[in-house]
mmCIF file of N, CA and C in Angstrom:
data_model
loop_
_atom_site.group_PDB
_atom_site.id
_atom_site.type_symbol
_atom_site.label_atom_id
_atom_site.label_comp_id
_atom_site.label_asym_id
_atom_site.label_seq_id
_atom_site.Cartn_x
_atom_site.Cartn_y
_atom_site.Cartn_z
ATOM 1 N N UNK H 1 -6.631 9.206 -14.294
ATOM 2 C CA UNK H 1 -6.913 10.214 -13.278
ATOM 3 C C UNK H 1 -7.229 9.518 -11.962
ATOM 4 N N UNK H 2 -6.649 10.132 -10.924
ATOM 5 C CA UNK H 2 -7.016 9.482 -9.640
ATOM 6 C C UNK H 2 -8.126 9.751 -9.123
ATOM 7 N N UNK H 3 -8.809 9.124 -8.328
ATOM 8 C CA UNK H 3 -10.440 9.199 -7.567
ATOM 9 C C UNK H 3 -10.326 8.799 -6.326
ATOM 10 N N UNK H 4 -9.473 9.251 -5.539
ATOM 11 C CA UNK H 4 -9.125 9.065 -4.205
ATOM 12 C C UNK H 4 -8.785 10.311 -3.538
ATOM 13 N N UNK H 5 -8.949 10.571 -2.242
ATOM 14 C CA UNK H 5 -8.993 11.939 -2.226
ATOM 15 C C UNK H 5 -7.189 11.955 -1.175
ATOM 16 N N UNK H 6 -6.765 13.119 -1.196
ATOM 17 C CA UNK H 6 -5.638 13.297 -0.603
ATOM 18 C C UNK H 6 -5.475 12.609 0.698
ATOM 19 N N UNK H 7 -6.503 12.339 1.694
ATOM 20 C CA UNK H 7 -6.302 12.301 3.224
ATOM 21 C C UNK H 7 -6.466 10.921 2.791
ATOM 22 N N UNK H 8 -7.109 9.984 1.856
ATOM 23 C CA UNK H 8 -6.775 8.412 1.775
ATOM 24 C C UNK H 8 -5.397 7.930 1.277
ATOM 25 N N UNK H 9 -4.831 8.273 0.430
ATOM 26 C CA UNK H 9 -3.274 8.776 0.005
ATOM 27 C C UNK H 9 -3.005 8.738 1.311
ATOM 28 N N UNK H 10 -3.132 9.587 2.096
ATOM 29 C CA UNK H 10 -1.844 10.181 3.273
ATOM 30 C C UNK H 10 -2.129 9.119 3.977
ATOM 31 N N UNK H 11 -3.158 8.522 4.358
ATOM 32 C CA UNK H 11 -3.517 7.122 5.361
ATOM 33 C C UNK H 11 -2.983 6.176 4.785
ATOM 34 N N UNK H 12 -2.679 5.882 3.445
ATOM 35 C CA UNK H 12 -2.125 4.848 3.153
ATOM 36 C C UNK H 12 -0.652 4.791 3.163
ATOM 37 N N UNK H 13 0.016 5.855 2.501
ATOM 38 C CA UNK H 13 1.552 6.532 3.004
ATOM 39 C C UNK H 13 1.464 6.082 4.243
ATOM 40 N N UNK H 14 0.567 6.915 5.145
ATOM 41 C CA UNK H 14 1.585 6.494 6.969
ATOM 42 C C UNK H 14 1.187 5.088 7.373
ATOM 43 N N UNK H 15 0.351 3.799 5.972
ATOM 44 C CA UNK H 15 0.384 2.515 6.706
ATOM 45 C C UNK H 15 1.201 1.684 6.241
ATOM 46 N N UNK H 16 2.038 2.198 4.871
ATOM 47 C CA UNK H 16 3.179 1.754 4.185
ATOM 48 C C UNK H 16 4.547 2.307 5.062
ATOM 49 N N UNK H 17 4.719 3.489 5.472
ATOM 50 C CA UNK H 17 5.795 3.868 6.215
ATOM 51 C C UNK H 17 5.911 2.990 7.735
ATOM 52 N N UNK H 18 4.584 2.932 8.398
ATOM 53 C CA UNK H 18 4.953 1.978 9.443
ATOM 54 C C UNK H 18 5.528 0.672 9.134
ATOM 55 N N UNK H 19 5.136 0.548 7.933
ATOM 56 C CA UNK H 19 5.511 -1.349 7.597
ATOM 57 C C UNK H 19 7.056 -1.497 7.284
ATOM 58 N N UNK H 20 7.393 -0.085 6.495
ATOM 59 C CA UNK H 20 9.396 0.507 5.851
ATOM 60 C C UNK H 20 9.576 -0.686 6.125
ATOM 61 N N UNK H 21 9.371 -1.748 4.810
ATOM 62 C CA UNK H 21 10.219 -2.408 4.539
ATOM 63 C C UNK H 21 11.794 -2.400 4.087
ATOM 64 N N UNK H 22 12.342 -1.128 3.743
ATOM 65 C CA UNK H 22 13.792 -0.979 3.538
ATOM 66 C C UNK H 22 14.676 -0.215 4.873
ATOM 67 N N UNK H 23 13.654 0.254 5.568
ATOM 68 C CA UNK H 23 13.824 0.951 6.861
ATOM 69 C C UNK H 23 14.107 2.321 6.634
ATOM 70 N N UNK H 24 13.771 3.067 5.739
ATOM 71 C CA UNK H 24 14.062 4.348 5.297
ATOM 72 C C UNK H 24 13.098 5.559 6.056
ATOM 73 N N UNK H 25 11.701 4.993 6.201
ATOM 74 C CA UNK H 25 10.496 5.822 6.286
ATOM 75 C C UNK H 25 10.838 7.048 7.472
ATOM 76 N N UNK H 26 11.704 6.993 8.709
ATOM 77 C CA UNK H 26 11.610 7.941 9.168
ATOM 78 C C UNK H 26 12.538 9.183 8.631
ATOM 79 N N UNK H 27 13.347 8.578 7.469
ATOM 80 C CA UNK H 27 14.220 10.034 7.072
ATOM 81 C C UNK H 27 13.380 9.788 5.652
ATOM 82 N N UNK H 28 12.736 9.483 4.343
ATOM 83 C CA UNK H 28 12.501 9.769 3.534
ATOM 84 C C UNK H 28 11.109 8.897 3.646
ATOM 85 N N UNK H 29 9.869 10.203 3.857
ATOM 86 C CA UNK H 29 8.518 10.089 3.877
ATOM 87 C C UNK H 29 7.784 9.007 2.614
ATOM 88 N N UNK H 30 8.635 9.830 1.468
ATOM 89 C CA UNK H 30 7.222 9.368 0.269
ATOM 90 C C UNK H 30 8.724 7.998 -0.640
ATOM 91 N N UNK H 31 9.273 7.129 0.251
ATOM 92 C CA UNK H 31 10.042 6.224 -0.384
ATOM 93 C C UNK H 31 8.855 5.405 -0.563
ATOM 94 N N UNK H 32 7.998 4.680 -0.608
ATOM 95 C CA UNK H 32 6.645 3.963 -0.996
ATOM 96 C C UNK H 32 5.614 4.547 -2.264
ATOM 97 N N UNK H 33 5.836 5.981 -2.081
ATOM 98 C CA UNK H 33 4.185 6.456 -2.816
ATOM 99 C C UNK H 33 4.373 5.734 -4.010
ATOM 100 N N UNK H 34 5.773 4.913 -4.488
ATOM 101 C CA UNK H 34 5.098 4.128 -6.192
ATOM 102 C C UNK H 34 4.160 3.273 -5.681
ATOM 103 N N UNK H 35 4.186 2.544 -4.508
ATOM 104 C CA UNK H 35 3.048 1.542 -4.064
ATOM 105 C C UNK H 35 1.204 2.544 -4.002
ATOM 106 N N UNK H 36 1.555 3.742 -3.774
ATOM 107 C CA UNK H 36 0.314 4.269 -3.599
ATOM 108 C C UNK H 36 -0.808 4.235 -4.668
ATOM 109 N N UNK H 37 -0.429 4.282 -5.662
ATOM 110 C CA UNK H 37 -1.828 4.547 -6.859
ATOM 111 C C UNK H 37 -1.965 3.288 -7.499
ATOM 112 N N UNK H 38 -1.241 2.549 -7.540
ATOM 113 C CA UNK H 38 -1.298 0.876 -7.908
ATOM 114 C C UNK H 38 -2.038 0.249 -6.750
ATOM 115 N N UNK H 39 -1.464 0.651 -5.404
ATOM 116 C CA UNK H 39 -2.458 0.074 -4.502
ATOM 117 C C UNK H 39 -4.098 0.121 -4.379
ATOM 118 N N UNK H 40 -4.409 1.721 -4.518
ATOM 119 C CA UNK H 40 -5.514 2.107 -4.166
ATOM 120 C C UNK H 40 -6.065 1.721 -5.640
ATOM 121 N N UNK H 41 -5.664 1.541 -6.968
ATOM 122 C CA UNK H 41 -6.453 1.206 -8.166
ATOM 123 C C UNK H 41 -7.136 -0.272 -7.754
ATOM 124 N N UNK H 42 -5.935 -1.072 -7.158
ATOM 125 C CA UNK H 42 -6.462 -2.237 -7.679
ATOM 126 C C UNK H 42 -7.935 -2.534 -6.052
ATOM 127 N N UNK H 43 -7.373 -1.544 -4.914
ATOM 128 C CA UNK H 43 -8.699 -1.613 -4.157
ATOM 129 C C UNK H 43 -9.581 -1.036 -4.271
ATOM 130 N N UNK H 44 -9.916 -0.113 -4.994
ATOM 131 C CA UNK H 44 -11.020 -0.104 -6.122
ATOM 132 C C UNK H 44 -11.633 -0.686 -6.570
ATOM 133 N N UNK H 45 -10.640 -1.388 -7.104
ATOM 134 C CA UNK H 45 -11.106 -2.404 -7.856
ATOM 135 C C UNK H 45 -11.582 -3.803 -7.640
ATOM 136 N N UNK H 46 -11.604 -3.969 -6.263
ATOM 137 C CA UNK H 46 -12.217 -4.647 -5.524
ATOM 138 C C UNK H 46 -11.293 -6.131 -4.723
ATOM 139 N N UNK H 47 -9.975 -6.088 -5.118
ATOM 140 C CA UNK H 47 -8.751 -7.032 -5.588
ATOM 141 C C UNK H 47 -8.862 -7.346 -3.465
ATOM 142 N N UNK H 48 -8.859 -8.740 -3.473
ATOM 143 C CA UNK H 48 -8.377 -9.295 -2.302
ATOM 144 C C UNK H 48 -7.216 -9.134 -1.771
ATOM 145 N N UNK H 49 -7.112 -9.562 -0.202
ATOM 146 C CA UNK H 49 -5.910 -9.769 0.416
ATOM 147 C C UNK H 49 -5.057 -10.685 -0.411
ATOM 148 N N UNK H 50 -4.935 -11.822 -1.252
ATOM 149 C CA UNK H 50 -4.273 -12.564 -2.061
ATOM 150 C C UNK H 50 -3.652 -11.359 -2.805
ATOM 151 N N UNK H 51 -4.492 -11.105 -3.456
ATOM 152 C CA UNK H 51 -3.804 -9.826 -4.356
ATOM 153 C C UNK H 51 -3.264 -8.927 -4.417
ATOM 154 N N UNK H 52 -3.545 -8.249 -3.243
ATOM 155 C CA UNK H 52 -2.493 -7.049 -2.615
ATOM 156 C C UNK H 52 -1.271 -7.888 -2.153
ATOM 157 N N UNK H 53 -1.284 -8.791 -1.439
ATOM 158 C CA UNK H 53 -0.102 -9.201 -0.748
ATOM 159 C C UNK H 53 0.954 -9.661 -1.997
ATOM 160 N N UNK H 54 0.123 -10.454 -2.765
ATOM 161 C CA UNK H 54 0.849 -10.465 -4.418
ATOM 162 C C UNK H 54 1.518 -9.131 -4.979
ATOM 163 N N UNK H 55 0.943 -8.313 -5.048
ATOM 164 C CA UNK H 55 1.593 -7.055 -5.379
ATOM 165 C C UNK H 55 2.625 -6.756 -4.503
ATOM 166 N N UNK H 56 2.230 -6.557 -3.469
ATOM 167 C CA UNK H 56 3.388 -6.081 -2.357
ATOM 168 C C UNK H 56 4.589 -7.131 -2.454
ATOM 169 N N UNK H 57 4.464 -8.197 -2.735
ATOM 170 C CA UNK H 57 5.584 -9.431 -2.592
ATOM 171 C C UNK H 57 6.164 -9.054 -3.990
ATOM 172 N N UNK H 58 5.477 -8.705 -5.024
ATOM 173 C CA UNK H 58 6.061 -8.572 -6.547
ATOM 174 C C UNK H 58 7.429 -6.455 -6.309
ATOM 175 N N UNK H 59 6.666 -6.203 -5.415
ATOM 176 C CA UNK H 59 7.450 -4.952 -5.608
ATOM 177 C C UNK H 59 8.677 -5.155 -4.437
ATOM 178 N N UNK H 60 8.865 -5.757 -3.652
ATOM 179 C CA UNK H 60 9.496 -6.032 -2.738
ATOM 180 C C UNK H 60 10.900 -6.705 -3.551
ATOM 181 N N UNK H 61 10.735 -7.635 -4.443
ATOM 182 C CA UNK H 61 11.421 -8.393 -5.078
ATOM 183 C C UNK H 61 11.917 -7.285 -5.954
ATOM 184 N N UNK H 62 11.165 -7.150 -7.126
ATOM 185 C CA UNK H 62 11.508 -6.859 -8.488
ATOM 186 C C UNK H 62 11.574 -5.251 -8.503
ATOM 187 N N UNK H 63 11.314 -4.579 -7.469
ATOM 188 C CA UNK H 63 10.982 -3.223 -7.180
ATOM 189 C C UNK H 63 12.159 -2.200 -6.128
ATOM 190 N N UNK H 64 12.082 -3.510 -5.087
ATOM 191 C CA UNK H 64 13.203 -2.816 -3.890
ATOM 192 C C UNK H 64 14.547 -3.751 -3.706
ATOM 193 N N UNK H 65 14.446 -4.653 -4.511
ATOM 194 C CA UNK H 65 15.434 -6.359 -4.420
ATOM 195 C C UNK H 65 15.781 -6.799 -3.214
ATOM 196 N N UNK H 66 14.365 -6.692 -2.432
ATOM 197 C CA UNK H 66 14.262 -7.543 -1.155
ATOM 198 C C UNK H 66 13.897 -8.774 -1.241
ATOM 199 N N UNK H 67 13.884 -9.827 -0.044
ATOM 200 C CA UNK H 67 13.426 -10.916 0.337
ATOM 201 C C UNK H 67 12.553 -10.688 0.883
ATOM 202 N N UNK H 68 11.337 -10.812 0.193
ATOM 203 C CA UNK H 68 10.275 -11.019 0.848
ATOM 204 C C UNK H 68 9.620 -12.040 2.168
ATOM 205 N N UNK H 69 10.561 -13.093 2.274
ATOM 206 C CA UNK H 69 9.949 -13.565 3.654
ATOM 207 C C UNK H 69 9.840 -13.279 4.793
ATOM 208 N N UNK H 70 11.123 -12.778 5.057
ATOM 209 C CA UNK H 70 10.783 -11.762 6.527
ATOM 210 C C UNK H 70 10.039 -10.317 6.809
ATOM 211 N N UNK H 71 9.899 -10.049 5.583
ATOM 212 C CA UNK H 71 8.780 -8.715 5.333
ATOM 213 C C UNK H 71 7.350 -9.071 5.706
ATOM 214 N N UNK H 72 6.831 -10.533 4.974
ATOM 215 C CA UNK H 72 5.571 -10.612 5.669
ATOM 216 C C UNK H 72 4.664 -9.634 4.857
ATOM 217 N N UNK H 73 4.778 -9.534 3.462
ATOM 218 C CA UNK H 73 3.478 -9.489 2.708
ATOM 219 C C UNK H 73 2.013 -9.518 3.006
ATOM 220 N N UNK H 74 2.410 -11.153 3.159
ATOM 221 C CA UNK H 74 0.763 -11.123 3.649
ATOM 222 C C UNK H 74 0.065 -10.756 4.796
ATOM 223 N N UNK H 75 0.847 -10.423 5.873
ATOM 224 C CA UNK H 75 0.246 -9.373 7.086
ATOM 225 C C UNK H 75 -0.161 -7.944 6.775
ATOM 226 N N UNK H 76 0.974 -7.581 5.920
ATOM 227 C CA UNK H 76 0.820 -6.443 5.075
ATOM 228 C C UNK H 76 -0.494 -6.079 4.745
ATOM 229 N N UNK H 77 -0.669 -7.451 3.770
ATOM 230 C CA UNK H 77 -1.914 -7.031 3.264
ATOM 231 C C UNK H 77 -2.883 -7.264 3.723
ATOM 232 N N UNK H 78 -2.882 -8.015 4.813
ATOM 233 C CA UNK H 78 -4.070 -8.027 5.800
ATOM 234 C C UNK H 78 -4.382 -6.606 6.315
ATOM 235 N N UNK H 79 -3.365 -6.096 6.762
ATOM 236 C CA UNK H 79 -3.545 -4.386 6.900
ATOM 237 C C UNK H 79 -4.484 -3.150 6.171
ATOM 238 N N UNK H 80 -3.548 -3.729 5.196
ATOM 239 C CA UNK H 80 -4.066 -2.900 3.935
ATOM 240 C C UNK H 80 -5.690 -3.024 3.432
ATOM 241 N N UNK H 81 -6.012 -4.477 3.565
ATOM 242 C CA UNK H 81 -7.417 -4.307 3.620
ATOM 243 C C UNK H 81 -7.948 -4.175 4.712
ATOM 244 N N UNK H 82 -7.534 -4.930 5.907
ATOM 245 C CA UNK H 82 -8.555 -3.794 7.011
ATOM 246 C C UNK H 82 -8.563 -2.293 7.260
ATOM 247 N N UNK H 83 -7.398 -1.797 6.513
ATOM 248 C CA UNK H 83 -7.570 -0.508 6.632
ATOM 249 C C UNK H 83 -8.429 0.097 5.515
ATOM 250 N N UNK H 84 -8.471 -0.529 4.156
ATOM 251 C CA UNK H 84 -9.410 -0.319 2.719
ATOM 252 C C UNK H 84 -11.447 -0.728 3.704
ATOM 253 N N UNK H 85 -11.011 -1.416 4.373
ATOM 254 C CA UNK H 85 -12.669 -1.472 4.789
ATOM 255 C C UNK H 85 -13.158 -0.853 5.928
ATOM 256 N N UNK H 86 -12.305 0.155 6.219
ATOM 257 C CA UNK H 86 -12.294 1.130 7.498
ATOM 258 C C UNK H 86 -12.301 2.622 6.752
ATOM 259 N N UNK H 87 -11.720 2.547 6.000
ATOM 260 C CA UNK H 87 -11.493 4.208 5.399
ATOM 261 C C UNK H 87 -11.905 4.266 4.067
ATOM 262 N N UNK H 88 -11.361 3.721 2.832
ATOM 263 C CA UNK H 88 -11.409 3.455 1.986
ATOM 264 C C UNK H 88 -12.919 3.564 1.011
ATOM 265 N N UNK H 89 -13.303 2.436 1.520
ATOM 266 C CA UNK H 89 -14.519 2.296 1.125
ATOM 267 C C UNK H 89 -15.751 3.639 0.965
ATOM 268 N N UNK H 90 -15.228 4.431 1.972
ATOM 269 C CA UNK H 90 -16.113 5.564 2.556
ATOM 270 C C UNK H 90 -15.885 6.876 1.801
ATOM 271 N N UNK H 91 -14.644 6.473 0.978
ATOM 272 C CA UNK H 91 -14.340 7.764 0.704
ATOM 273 C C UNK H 91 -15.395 8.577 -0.653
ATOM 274 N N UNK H 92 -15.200 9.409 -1.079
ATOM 275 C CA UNK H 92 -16.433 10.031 -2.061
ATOM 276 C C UNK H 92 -15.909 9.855 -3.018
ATOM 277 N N UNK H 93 -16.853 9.538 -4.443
ATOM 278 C CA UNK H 93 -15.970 8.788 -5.468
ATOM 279 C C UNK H 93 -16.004 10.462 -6.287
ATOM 280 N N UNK H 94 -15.519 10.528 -7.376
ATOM 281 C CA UNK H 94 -15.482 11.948 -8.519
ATOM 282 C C UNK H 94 -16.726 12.523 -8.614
ATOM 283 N N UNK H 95 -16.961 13.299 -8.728
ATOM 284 C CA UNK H 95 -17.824 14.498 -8.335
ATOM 285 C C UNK H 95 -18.564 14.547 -7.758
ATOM 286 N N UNK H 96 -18.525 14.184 -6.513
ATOM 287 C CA UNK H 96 -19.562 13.756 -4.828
ATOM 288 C C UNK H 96 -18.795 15.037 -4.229
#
């Protein structure tokens, strides 16, 4: 069951669509959301920039059969956690 509330979802969607690594995001919105609940579990779960950018580099490859070097993962996931310690963190956990 998820413990994230819709408007952290949608913040994370529009910080994966700015990044459209396949370049799709302005005609097909939710081409990312498989990244969404894997993402937000493992920042939950407390998982570093190493680790997200690991993920993101593992789905890029084995997920979208990109090259990850010019994508830039790990900026990615620099993102992704400054945006997890801006919003994220704050959000209300299950039955708050």
């Amino acid at each position: 069951m998820q413990s994230w509330t819709p408007s952290v979802e949608n913040s994370l969607r529009h910080l994966l669509n700015e990044w459209d690594p396949i370049g799709v995001a302005d005609d097909v919105q939710d081409e990312y959301d498989c990244m969404l609940a894997p993402l937000l579990r493992q920042l939950r779960g407390g998982a570093d920039q190493k680790m997200v950018a690991e993920f993101l580099r593992r789905e890029l490859v084995d997920h979208f059969g990109l090259d990850p070097l010019l994508l830039r993962p790990e900026t990615m996931a620099a993102r992704v956690i400054a945006w997890w310690t801006a919003v994220g963190k704050v959000e209300p956990t299950d039955g708050a």
